[in-house]
Coordinates of C-alpha atoms and ligand atoms in Angstrom, one line a residue:
X35 CA 117.8 -92.9 259.3
X36 CA 114.7 -93.4 261.4
X37 CA 111.4 -92.7 259.6
X38 CA 110.0 -89.2 259.8
X39 CA 107.1 -88.6 262.2
X40 CA 105.0 -85.7 261.1
X41 CA 102.7 -84.0 263.6
X42 CA 99.9 -81.7 262.5
X43 CA 99.0 -79.0 264.9
X44 CA 95.7 -78.4 263.2
X45 CA 94.0 -75.8 265.3
X46 CA 95.8 -74.1 268.1
X47 CA 94.2 -71.7 270.6
X48 CA 95.2 -68.3 269.2
X49 CA 95.0 -68.5 265.4
X50 CA 91.6 -67.4 263.9
X51 CA 89.6 -67.7 260.8
X52 CA 90.5 -64.0 260.2
X53 CA 94.1 -65.3 259.7
X54 CA 93.0 -68.2 257.4
X55 CA 89.4 -69.2 256.8
X56 CA 90.3 -72.9 256.9
X57 CA 91.2 -72.7 260.7
X58 CA 88.9 -75.3 262.3
X59 CA 86.6 -74.4 265.2
X60 CA 83.6 -76.8 265.0
X61 CA 83.9 -80.6 265.5
X62 CA 83.2 -81.2 261.8
X63 CA 85.9 -78.7 260.8
X64 CA 88.4 -80.3 263.2
X65 CA 87.7 -83.7 261.6
X66 CA 88.1 -82.3 258.1
X67 CA 91.5 -80.8 259.0
X68 CA 92.7 -83.9 260.9
X69 CA 91.7 -86.1 258.0
X70 CA 93.5 -83.9 255.5
X71 CA 96.7 -84.0 257.5
X72 CA 96.4 -87.8 258.1
X73 CA 95.8 -88.5 254.5
X74 CA 98.8 -86.4 253.5
X75 CA 101.1 -88.3 255.9
X76 CA 100.7 -87.0 259.5
X77 CA 100.8 -89.7 262.2
X78 CA 100.2 -87.4 265.1
X79 CA 97.5 -84.8 265.5
X80 CA 98.4 -82.2 268.2
X81 CA 95.0 -81.1 269.3
X82 CA 93.5 -78.0 270.9
X83 CA 89.7 -77.6 270.8
X84 CA 87.5 -74.6 270.5
X85 CA 83.8 -73.9 270.8
X86 CA 81.9 -73.2 267.6
X87 CA 82.6 -69.4 267.9
X88 CA 86.4 -70.1 268.1
X89 CA 86.8 -69.6 271.9
X90 CA 89.5 -72.0 273.1
X91 CA 88.5 -74.5 275.8
X92 CA 90.1 -77.4 277.6
X93 CA 86.7 -78.8 278.4
X94 CA 86.9 -82.6 278.8
X95 CA 83.6 -83.3 277.1
X96 CA 84.5 -81.2 274.1
X97 CA 87.8 -82.9 273.8
X98 CA 86.1 -86.3 274.0
X99 CA 83.7 -85.4 271.2
X100 CA 86.4 -84.1 268.9
X101 CA 88.7 -87.0 269.6
X102 CA 86.0 -89.6 269.1
X103 CA 85.0 -88.0 265.8
X104 CA 88.6 -87.9 264.6
X105 CA 89.1 -91.6 265.5
X106 CA 86.0 -92.5 263.5
X107 CA 87.8 -91.3 260.3
X108 CA 91.5 -91.8 261.2
X109 CA 91.2 -94.9 263.5
X110 CA 95.0 -95.5 264.0
X111 CA 96.1 -91.8 264.3
X112 CA 97.9 -90.7 267.5
X113 CA 96.0 -87.8 269.1
X114 CA 98.1 -85.6 271.3
X115 CA 96.0 -83.2 273.3
X116 CA 97.4 -79.9 274.4
X117 CA 97.8 -79.3 278.2
X118 CA 99.0 -75.7 277.3
X119 CA 95.5 -74.6 276.4
X120 CA 95.4 -70.9 276.1
X121 CA 97.1 -68.1 278.2
X122 CA 95.3 -67.5 281.5
X123 CA 93.8 -70.9 282.0
X124 CA 94.3 -72.6 285.4
X125 CA 96.3 -75.8 285.8
X126 CA 93.4 -78.1 286.4
X127 CA 91.5 -76.6 283.6
X128 CA 94.4 -77.3 281.3
X129 CA 94.9 -80.9 282.5
X130 CA 91.3 -82.0 281.7
X131 CA 92.1 -83.9 278.4
X132 CA 94.6 -86.0 280.3
X133 CA 91.6 -87.6 282.2
X134 CA 90.7 -89.2 278.8
X135 CA 94.0 -91.2 279.0
X136 CA 95.4 -90.1 275.6
X137 CA 98.6 -91.8 274.4
X138 CA 100.5 -88.5 274.5
X139 CA 100.0 -84.9 275.7
X140 CA 102.1 -81.8 275.7
X141 CA 104.0 -80.8 278.8
X142 CA 105.2 -77.2 278.6
X143 CA 108.6 -76.8 280.3
X144 CA 108.7 -73.1 281.3
X145 CA 107.2 -69.7 281.5
X146 CA 107.6 -67.2 278.6
X147 CA 106.4 -63.9 277.3
X148 CA 103.7 -64.6 274.7
X149 CA 103.4 -61.2 272.9
X150 CA 102.0 -57.9 274.3
X151 CA 101.2 -58.3 277.9
X152 CA 100.5 -62.1 277.7
X153 CA 102.5 -64.5 279.8
X154 CA 102.3 -68.2 279.3
X155 CA 102.8 -69.4 282.8
X156 CA 104.4 -72.7 283.7
X157 CA 106.1 -72.5 287.1
X158 CA 108.4 -75.3 288.3
X159 CA 105.6 -76.6 290.5
X160 CA 103.2 -76.6 287.6
X161 CA 105.6 -78.6 285.5
X162 CA 106.1 -81.1 288.3
X163 CA 102.3 -81.4 288.8
X164 CA 101.7 -82.0 285.1
X165 CA 104.6 -84.5 284.9
X166 CA 103.3 -86.5 287.9
X167 CA 99.8 -86.6 286.5
X168 CA 101.1 -87.9 283.1
X169 CA 103.1 -90.6 284.8
X170 CA 100.1 -91.7 286.9
X171 CA 97.9 -91.7 283.8
X172 CA 100.4 -93.5 281.6
X173 CA 100.7 -90.6 279.1
X174 CA 103.9 -89.9 277.2
X175 CA 104.7 -86.2 277.4
X176 CA 105.9 -84.3 274.4
X177 CA 108.2 -81.8 276.2
X178 CA 107.4 -78.4 274.7
X179 CA 110.5 -76.2 274.9
X180 CA 110.4 -72.6 273.8
X181 CA 113.9 -71.9 274.9
X182 CA 117.1 -73.7 275.9
X183 CA 116.5 -73.2 279.7
X184 CA 113.4 -75.3 279.3
X185 CA 115.5 -78.3 278.2
X186 CA 117.6 -77.8 281.4
X187 CA 114.4 -77.7 283.5
X188 CA 113.1 -80.9 281.9
X189 CA 116.5 -82.6 282.6
X190 CA 116.4 -81.5 286.2
X191 CA 112.8 -82.7 286.7
X192 CA 113.8 -86.0 285.1
X193 CA 116.4 -86.5 287.8
X194 CA 113.7 -85.7 290.4
X195 CA 111.4 -88.3 289.0
X196 CA 108.7 -86.1 287.4
X197 CA 109.6 -86.9 283.8
X198 CA 110.6 -90.4 282.6
X199 CA 113.0 -91.5 279.8
X200 CA 113.2 -91.8 276.9
X201 CA 112.3 -88.1 276.6
X202 CA 110.6 -86.6 273.5
X203 CA 111.1 -82.9 272.9
X204 CA 109.3 -80.4 270.7
X205 CA 111.5 -77.4 269.9
X206 CA 109.0 -74.6 269.4
X207 CA 111.1 -72.0 267.7
X208 CA 110.3 -68.5 266.6
X209 CA 107.6 -67.6 269.1
X210 CA 107.7 -63.9 270.1
X211 CA 109.3 -64.3 273.6
X212 CA 111.0 -67.6 273.0
X213 CA 114.1 -68.8 271.1
X214 CA 114.5 -67.7 267.5
X215 CA 114.1 -70.0 264.5
X216 CA 117.6 -69.5 263.3
X217 CA 119.6 -72.6 262.4
X218 CA 122.3 -71.7 264.9
X219 CA 119.6 -72.0 267.6
X220 CA 118.3 -75.3 266.2
X221 CA 121.8 -76.7 266.5
X222 CA 122.1 -75.4 270.0
X223 CA 118.8 -77.1 271.1
X224 CA 119.6 -80.4 269.3
X225 CA 123.0 -80.5 271.0
X226 CA 121.5 -80.0 274.4
X227 CA 119.2 -83.0 274.7
X228 CA 120.2 -86.5 275.9
X229 CA 121.5 -88.8 273.1
X230 CA 118.6 -91.3 273.7
X231 CA 116.0 -88.6 273.3
X232 CA 113.8 -87.9 270.2
X233 CA 112.8 -84.5 269.1
X234 CA 110.5 -82.8 266.7
X235 CA 110.6 -79.2 265.5
X236 CA 107.8 -76.7 265.3
X237 CA 108.9 -73.6 263.5
X238 CA 106.6 -70.7 263.9
X239 CA 105.6 -68.5 260.9
X240 CA 108.3 -68.2 258.2
X241 CA 110.5 -70.6 260.2
X242 CA 108.2 -73.5 259.6
X243 CA 109.6 -75.0 256.4
X244 CA 113.3 -74.1 256.8
X245 CA 113.3 -75.8 260.2
X246 CA 111.4 -78.8 258.8
X247 CA 114.1 -79.3 256.3
X248 CA 116.8 -78.9 258.9
X249 CA 115.1 -81.5 261.1
X250 CA 114.6 -83.9 258.2
X251 CA 118.3 -83.7 257.5
X252 CA 119.4 -84.0 261.1
X253 CA 117.3 -87.0 262.0
X254 CA 114.6 -85.2 264.0
X255 CA 110.9 -85.1 263.4
X256 CA 108.6 -82.3 262.1
X257 CA 105.5 -80.5 263.3
X258 CA 103.5 -78.2 261.0
X259 CA 100.0 -76.9 261.0
X260 CA 97.8 -73.8 261.4
X261 CA 98.7 -73.5 265.1
X262 CA 102.2 -72.5 264.0
X263 CA 101.8 -71.1 260.5
X264 CA 98.9 -70.5 258.0
X265 CA 100.9 -70.0 254.8
X266 CA 101.9 -72.6 252.3
X267 CA 104.5 -70.1 250.8
X268 CA 105.1 -66.4 251.0
X269 CA 101.7 -64.7 250.8
X270 CA 99.8 -67.9 249.8
X271 CA 97.4 -69.2 252.5
X272 CA 97.3 -73.0 252.9
X273 CA 93.9 -74.4 252.0
X274 CA 94.2 -77.1 254.6
X275 CA 96.6 -78.6 257.2
X276 CA 97.0 -81.4 254.6
X277 CA 98.7 -79.0 252.2
X278 CA 101.3 -78.1 254.9
X279 CA 101.9 -81.8 255.6
X280 CA 102.1 -82.6 251.9
X281 CA 104.9 -80.0 251.5
X282 CA 106.9 -81.7 254.3
X283 CA 106.4 -85.1 252.7
X284 CA 107.7 -83.7 249.4
X285 CA 110.9 -82.3 251.1
X286 CA 111.4 -85.7 252.9
X287 CA 111.1 -87.6 249.7
X288 CA 113.6 -85.4 248.0
X289 CA 116.0 -85.8 250.9
X290 CA 115.6 -89.6 251.1
X291 CA 113.7 -89.8 254.4
X292 CA 110.7 -92.2 254.6
X293 CA 107.5 -91.1 256.4
X294 CA 106.4 -93.0 259.5
X295 CA 102.9 -94.6 259.7
X296 CA 101.1 -94.1 263.0
X297 CA 102.2 -97.7 264.0
X298 CA 105.8 -96.8 263.2
X299 CA 105.6 -93.6 265.1
X300 CA 104.3 -95.5 268.1
X301 CA 107.4 -97.8 267.9
X302 CA 109.8 -94.9 267.6
X303 CA 108.2 -93.1 270.5
X304 CA 107.8 -96.2 272.7
X305 CA 104.0 -96.0 272.8
X306 CA 101.9 -99.2 273.1
X307 CA 100.3 -100.4 269.8
X308 CA 96.7 -99.2 269.6
Ligands
LIG1776 N1 98.5 -71.9 273.3 C1 99.7 -71.7 274.0 C2 99.5 -70.7 275.1 C3 100.8 -76.5 274.1 O1 99.9 -76.9 273.2 O2 101.1 -77.3 275.0 C4 100.3 -73.0 274.5 C5 100.5 -74.1 273.6 C6 101.4 -75.2 274.0 O3 99.9 -74.2 272.5
LIG1777 ZN1 99.6 -76.4 271.2

């Protein structure tokens, strides 16, 4: 079976130090968390950035500072900036990190309720606009799907030329407003993507590790990190993103799946060598 690509979503836009004091806000904290995840076996860092007080931002200069600082200590890691940003940001605000020509970036494939009165808005025209910009800038999109309908949207937009093959999906499962994290739904999503596509799974909260195991067994890849879950086990806060990655590595070893290096992850995903 293909080697396992582990992505660490180290920071997110919503999770706070009140949830886990190790959640990174400053540049130094982001570097510490990225390095802990990389050292433990992550080949991709899914990156949001924050100002020092924790406020999420898509500011290009802040992204550049954080990315440069991460590359200094993890020179071959794949950094995948978010273009989702935080609820309420404009499209052009969200797209700023793509001006830095990262190898990958997220492309959110639909609108969903995001808890309370929040709506994470991604209209069809927004998805087309983001897809087109990523093609122009040579960026491989990770297609964030929070529900089955978002796979269907991505496939339609592929036919119209806004998303290129081979497609790489991230099944984000267990968000309040999206598809559940039940195994039945994982099987449904996995069976709905093209046979030449790759996928990773980001289980939110208590779904993180059960879905990681399912994906390891089923030939998919895995995303973990504070953006999705702050607990190492029930009631036990993770001390770092590295601890979450290390737990996935242990599962993979037990199940006979080797871990991909960043160079191997690039090969699997069709990225150019760095
Ligand atoms: N923070 C969420 C509103 C992404 O990174 O592309 C969107 C998000 C998805 O986290
Ligand atoms: Zn994100």
